[in-house]
C-alpha cells in the first residue's frame, strides 16, 4: 500500500488527512495518508527510512522553509518563493530522491483571481512566514503590488500601527496569512482600521476555521468582499496529488 503524509508540528486537526483518506476510499486507491508530527525537521530522514512505501508528503508550519535543505531538487516556483509544502518521494534502487514544490501559490491564485477587479492594484499581506511568501509570489504573478505587514520592525515591511485609512484605500486587497482569529481564538482579529473599509476592499483569510473569521466579519460589515481559505486548501490538495502522480509516472 502506498503512503502519503503530512509533516509539521504541532499538527492538531489536519485538513489533508481527512481529504486524502476520503479520496482514497471513494476512488478505490490502495493508499493511506498519515500525520507525522515531528518536533524537529531533523526527524525527516527517520520518517522516510521507517516508511519505505511513502510516495509523497505535504509540509506545514514550521518546516516549509527548513525542509528545503533536505531535498534533492526544488521546482523553480518553490525556489523563487523560498518555501516548499509538497514533496514527491521517488525510489530508484537504493536511493530515495526528494523533490519540492509549492501548491500554496496555485491554490491561492486560482481562488482569489475571480474576485479581483480592475481597481485592485495593491495588496497588504499580513504576516511574514512561509505561506506569506507564496501569497506574495501569487499576487505579483497576478499583477498586484504588495507590502508585508509585520508586528515588528523588519526591512520591507510596515507595522500595524502605521496602517491608516489612506493605506486601506490604496492597498485595498488584504490577505491574512497569520493564525490570528483561528479557532478557538475566534474573538481575535488583526489590528486594522476596519471602519475605513468599503466595497472596494477585498479581504482574503487563509484560515477556514471558523468559516467566517472576525477579520472577514468586520470587513463585510463595511461592504468589503470576503473569502476564507477553504477553496484554496481544496485546490492545494488537488495540486499536491498532481505533483505526486506526475513524478510517480516519471513525467
CSV table of C-alpha atoms in Angstrom, one decimal:
chain,number,residue,atom,x,y,z
A,1,UNK,CA,0.0,0.0,0.0
A,2,UNK,CA,1.3,3.4,-0.9
A,3,UNK,CA,1.6,6.0,1.8
A,4,UNK,CA,1.4,9.8,1.8
A,5,UNK,CA,1.6,12.1,4.7
A,6,UNK,CA,1.9,15.4,6.4
A,7,UNK,CA,4.9,16.7,8.4
A,8,UNK,CA,4.7,19.6,10.8
A,9,UNK,CA,4.5,20.5,14.5
A,10,UNK,CA,2.1,20.6,16.1
A,11,UNK,CA,-0.5,19.2,13.7
A,12,UNK,CA,-3.7,19.0,15.7
A,13,UNK,CA,-6.7,18.8,13.3
A,14,UNK,CA,-5.4,18.3,9.8
A,15,UNK,CA,-7.5,19.0,6.7
A,16,UNK,CA,-5.2,17.0,4.5
A,17,UNK,CA,-5.6,13.6,6.4
A,18,UNK,CA,-9.4,13.8,6.1
A,19,UNK,CA,-9.4,14.9,2.5
A,20,UNK,CA,-6.9,12.3,1.2
A,21,UNK,CA,-8.2,9.3,3.1
A,22,UNK,CA,-11.7,10.1,1.9
A,23,UNK,CA,-10.4,10.5,-1.6
A,24,UNK,CA,-8.5,7.1,-1.5
A,25,UNK,CA,-11.7,5.4,-0.1
A,26,UNK,CA,-14.1,7.0,-2.7
A,27,UNK,CA,-11.8,6.3,-5.6
A,28,UNK,CA,-10.6,2.8,-4.5
A,29,UNK,CA,-7.0,3.9,-4.4
A,30,UNK,CA,-4.8,1.5,-2.4
A,31,UNK,CA,-3.1,4.1,-0.2
A,32,UNK,CA,-3.3,5.8,3.2
A,33,UNK,CA,-2.4,9.3,4.4
A,34,UNK,CA,-0.7,9.7,7.8
A,35,UNK,CA,0.2,12.6,10.0
A,36,UNK,CA,3.8,12.7,11.0
A,37,UNK,CA,4.0,15.1,13.9
A,38,UNK,CA,7.8,15.7,14.2
A,39,UNK,CA,9.2,18.1,16.8
A,40,UNK,CA,12.2,18.8,14.6
A,41,UNK,CA,12.8,18.8,10.9
A,42,UNK,CA,15.9,16.6,11.6
A,43,UNK,CA,13.5,13.7,12.1
A,44,UNK,CA,12.6,13.7,8.4
A,45,UNK,CA,15.2,11.1,7.4
A,46,UNK,CA,13.9,8.8,10.1
A,47,UNK,CA,10.3,9.2,8.8
A,48,UNK,CA,11.5,8.3,5.3
A,49,UNK,CA,13.6,5.3,6.5
A,50,UNK,CA,10.8,3.8,8.5
A,51,UNK,CA,8.1,4.3,5.8
A,52,UNK,CA,9.6,2.9,2.6
A,53,UNK,CA,6.1,3.0,1.0
A,54,UNK,CA,6.0,6.8,1.1
A,55,UNK,CA,5.3,8.4,-2.2
A,56,UNK,CA,4.6,12.0,-1.2
A,57,UNK,CA,4.5,14.4,1.7
A,58,UNK,CA,2.8,17.7,2.5
A,59,UNK,CA,4.7,20.2,4.6
A,60,UNK,CA,3.1,22.6,7.1
A,61,UNK,CA,4.4,25.1,9.7
A,62,UNK,CA,7.1,25.4,10.9
A,63,UNK,CA,9.0,23.4,8.2
A,64,UNK,CA,8.1,25.0,4.8
A,65,UNK,CA,11.4,26.8,4.7
A,66,UNK,CA,13.6,24.5,6.8
A,67,UNK,CA,12.8,21.4,4.7
A,68,UNK,CA,14.5,22.8,1.6
A,69,UNK,CA,18.0,21.8,2.7
A,70,UNK,CA,16.8,18.1,2.9
A,71,UNK,CA,15.6,18.0,-0.8
A,72,UNK,CA,17.5,16.8,-3.9
A,73,UNK,CA,15.7,19.3,-6.2
A,74,UNK,CA,13.2,22.1,-5.9
A,75,UNK,CA,10.8,23.4,-8.6
A,76,UNK,CA,11.7,26.9,-9.9
A,77,UNK,CA,8.5,28.3,-8.4
A,78,UNK,CA,9.1,26.9,-5.0
A,79,UNK,CA,12.8,28.1,-5.2
A,80,UNK,CA,11.6,31.6,-6.1
A,81,UNK,CA,9.1,31.6,-3.2
A,82,UNK,CA,11.6,30.1,-0.7
A,83,UNK,CA,9.1,27.7,0.7
A,84,UNK,CA,8.0,24.1,0.0
A,85,UNK,CA,4.8,22.5,1.0
A,86,UNK,CA,4.7,19.4,-1.3
A,87,UNK,CA,7.4,16.8,-1.6
A,88,UNK,CA,7.4,13.9,-4.1
A,89,UNK,CA,9.3,10.8,-2.9
A,90,UNK,CA,10.8,8.7,-5.6
A,91,UNK,CA,12.7,5.4,-5.0
A,92,UNK,CA,15.4,4.5,-7.5
A,93,UNK,CA,17.2,1.3,-6.4
A,94,UNK,CA,18.5,2.0,-3.0
A,95,UNK,CA,18.3,5.8,-3.5
A,96,UNK,CA,15.4,8.0,-2.3
A,97,UNK,CA,15.0,11.2,-4.3
A,98,UNK,CA,13.0,14.1,-2.8
A,99,UNK,CA,11.6,17.0,-5.0
A,100,UNK,CA,9.9,20.0,-3.5
A,101,UNK,CA,7.0,22.0,-4.9
A,102,UNK,CA,4.7,24.8,-3.7
A,103,UNK,CA,1.0,24.3,-4.1
A,104,UNK,CA,0.1,27.3,-1.9
A,105,UNK,CA,0.6,29.7,-4.8
A,106,UNK,CA,-1.5,27.6,-7.2
A,107,UNK,CA,-4.4,27.2,-4.7
A,108,UNK,CA,-4.3,30.8,-3.8
A,109,UNK,CA,-4.1,32.4,-7.2
A,110,UNK,CA,-6.9,30.2,-8.6
A,111,UNK,CA,-9.0,31.0,-5.6
A,112,UNK,CA,-8.6,34.8,-5.5
A,113,UNK,CA,-8.4,35.6,-9.2
A,114,UNK,CA,-12.2,35.5,-9.9
A,115,UNK,CA,-12.7,38.1,-7.1
A,116,UNK,CA,-10.2,40.6,-8.5
A,117,UNK,CA,-11.5,43.9,-10.1
A,118,UNK,CA,-9.6,46.4,-12.2
A,119,UNK,CA,-9.3,48.7,-9.1
A,120,UNK,CA,-7.4,46.0,-7.1
A,121,UNK,CA,-3.9,47.1,-7.8
A,122,UNK,CA,-2.1,46.9,-4.4
A,123,UNK,CA,-2.3,44.4,-1.5
A,124,UNK,CA,-1.3,44.2,2.1
A,125,UNK,CA,0.0,40.7,3.2
A,126,UNK,CA,-0.5,40.2,6.9
A,127,UNK,CA,2.4,38.0,8.2
A,128,UNK,CA,5.9,37.2,7.0
A,129,UNK,CA,6.1,33.4,7.3
A,130,UNK,CA,6.3,30.7,4.6
A,131,UNK,CA,2.7,31.0,3.5
A,132,UNK,CA,3.0,34.8,3.1
A,133,UNK,CA,5.9,34.3,0.7
A,134,UNK,CA,3.7,32.1,-1.6
A,135,UNK,CA,0.9,34.7,-1.4
A,136,UNK,CA,3.3,37.4,-2.3
A,137,UNK,CA,4.5,35.4,-5.3
A,138,UNK,CA,1.0,34.7,-6.4
A,139,UNK,CA,-0.3,38.3,-6.1
A,140,UNK,CA,2.7,39.6,-8.1
A,141,UNK,CA,2.0,37.0,-10.8
A,142,UNK,CA,-1.5,38.5,-11.0
A,143,UNK,CA,0.0,42.0,-11.4
A,144,UNK,CA,-0.7,43.2,-7.9
A,145,UNK,CA,1.9,45.3,-6.0
A,146,UNK,CA,2.4,44.0,-2.4
A,147,UNK,CA,3.6,45.1,1.0
A,148,UNK,CA,4.2,42.8,4.0
A,149,UNK,CA,2.7,43.8,7.4
A,150,UNK,CA,4.6,42.8,10.5
A,151,UNK,CA,4.2,43.4,14.2
A,152,UNK,CA,7.9,44.0,14.3
A,153,UNK,CA,10.3,46.4,12.6
A,154,UNK,CA,11.7,44.5,9.6
A,155,UNK,CA,13.1,45.6,6.3
A,156,UNK,CA,10.5,46.0,3.6
A,157,UNK,CA,7.5,45.8,6.0
A,158,UNK,CA,5.1,48.2,7.5
A,159,UNK,CA,3.7,47.8,11.0
A,160,UNK,CA,0.1,47.5,12.0
A,161,UNK,CA,0.1,50.8,13.9
A,162,UNK,CA,1.1,52.6,10.7
A,163,UNK,CA,-1.9,51.4,8.7
A,164,UNK,CA,-4.0,54.4,8.2
A,165,UNK,CA,-7.4,54.7,6.4
A,166,UNK,CA,-5.4,56.1,3.5
A,167,UNK,CA,-3.4,52.9,3.3
A,168,UNK,CA,-6.6,50.8,3.5
A,169,UNK,CA,-7.9,52.7,0.5
A,170,UNK,CA,-4.7,52.4,-1.5
A,171,UNK,CA,-3.9,48.8,-0.6
A,172,UNK,CA,-7.5,47.6,-0.9
A,173,UNK,CA,-6.7,43.9,-1.1
A,174,UNK,CA,-5.7,42.4,2.3
A,175,UNK,CA,-4.6,38.8,2.8
A,176,UNK,CA,-4.3,37.4,6.3
A,177,UNK,CA,-1.5,34.8,6.5
A,178,UNK,CA,-1.4,34.8,10.3
A,179,UNK,CA,-3.2,32.4,12.7
A,180,UNK,CA,-4.9,35.4,14.3
A,181,UNK,CA,-8.6,34.6,14.6
A,182,UNK,CA,-8.3,30.8,14.2
A,183,UNK,CA,-10.4,28.6,16.3
A,184,UNK,CA,-10.6,28.6,19.4
A,185,UNK,CA,-9.5,32.3,19.3
A,186,UNK,CA,-12.4,33.4,17.3
A,187,UNK,CA,-12.8,36.7,19.1
A,188,UNK,CA,-9.4,37.9,17.8
A,189,UNK,CA,-8.6,39.7,14.5
A,190,UNK,CA,-5.6,41.6,13.0
A,191,UNK,CA,-5.5,45.2,14.3
A,192,UNK,CA,-6.7,47.3,11.3
A,193,UNK,CA,-8.9,50.4,10.8
A,194,UNK,CA,-11.8,48.3,9.6
A,195,UNK,CA,-14.1,51.4,9.7
A,196,UNK,CA,-12.1,52.8,6.7
A,197,UNK,CA,-13.1,49.8,4.5
A,198,UNK,CA,-15.7,49.9,1.8
A,199,UNK,CA,-17.0,47.8,-1.2
A,200,UNK,CA,-13.7,48.3,-3.0
A,201,UNK,CA,-11.8,46.3,-0.3
A,202,UNK,CA,-11.2,42.6,-0.7
A,203,UNK,CA,-10.3,40.6,2.4
A,204,UNK,CA,-9.0,37.1,2.0
A,205,UNK,CA,-8.2,35.0,5.0
A,206,UNK,CA,-6.1,31.8,4.6
A,207,UNK,CA,-7.9,30.5,7.7
A,208,UNK,CA,-11.0,28.3,7.2
A,209,UNK,CA,-11.9,27.5,10.9
A,210,UNK,CA,-14.2,29.3,11.7
A,211,UNK,CA,-15.9,29.7,8.3
A,212,UNK,CA,-16.1,33.5,8.8
A,213,UNK,CA,-13.3,34.9,10.9
A,214,UNK,CA,-13.7,38.2,12.8
A,215,UNK,CA,-11.3,39.7,10.2
A,216,UNK,CA,-13.8,38.7,7.5
A,217,UNK,CA,-16.9,39.7,9.5
A,218,UNK,CA,-15.6,43.2,10.3
A,219,UNK,CA,-14.6,43.8,6.7
A,220,UNK,CA,-18.0,42.5,5.4
A,221,UNK,CA,-19.8,44.9,7.8
A,222,UNK,CA,-18.3,47.8,5.9
A,223,UNK,CA,-19.1,46.4,2.5
A,224,UNK,CA,-15.8,44.5,1.7
A,225,UNK,CA,-15.8,41.3,-0.3
A,226,UNK,CA,-14.5,38.5,1.9
A,227,UNK,CA,-13.4,34.9,1.4
A,228,UNK,CA,-11.8,32.2,3.5
A,229,UNK,CA,-9.1,29.7,2.7
A,230,UNK,CA,-11.2,26.5,2.2
A,231,UNK,CA,-11.3,26.6,-1.6
A,232,UNK,CA,-7.5,27.3,-1.6
A,233,UNK,CA,-7.0,24.2,0.6
A,234,UNK,CA,-9.0,22.1,-1.8
A,235,UNK,CA,-7.1,23.4,-4.8
A,236,UNK,CA,-3.8,22.9,-2.9
A,237,UNK,CA,-4.7,19.3,-2.2
A,238,UNK,CA,-5.6,18.7,-5.8
A,239,UNK,CA,-2.3,20.2,-6.9
A,240,UNK,CA,-0.4,18.0,-4.4
A,241,UNK,CA,-1.9,14.9,-5.9
A,242,UNK,CA,-1.0,16.1,-9.4
A,243,UNK,CA,2.7,16.7,-8.4
A,244,UNK,CA,2.9,13.3,-6.7
A,245,UNK,CA,1.3,11.5,-9.7
A,246,UNK,CA,3.3,13.4,-12.3
A,247,UNK,CA,6.6,12.3,-10.6
A,248,UNK,CA,5.3,8.8,-10.0
A,249,UNK,CA,4.8,8.2,-13.7
A,250,UNK,CA,8.2,9.8,-14.5
A,251,UNK,CA,7.0,12.8,-16.5
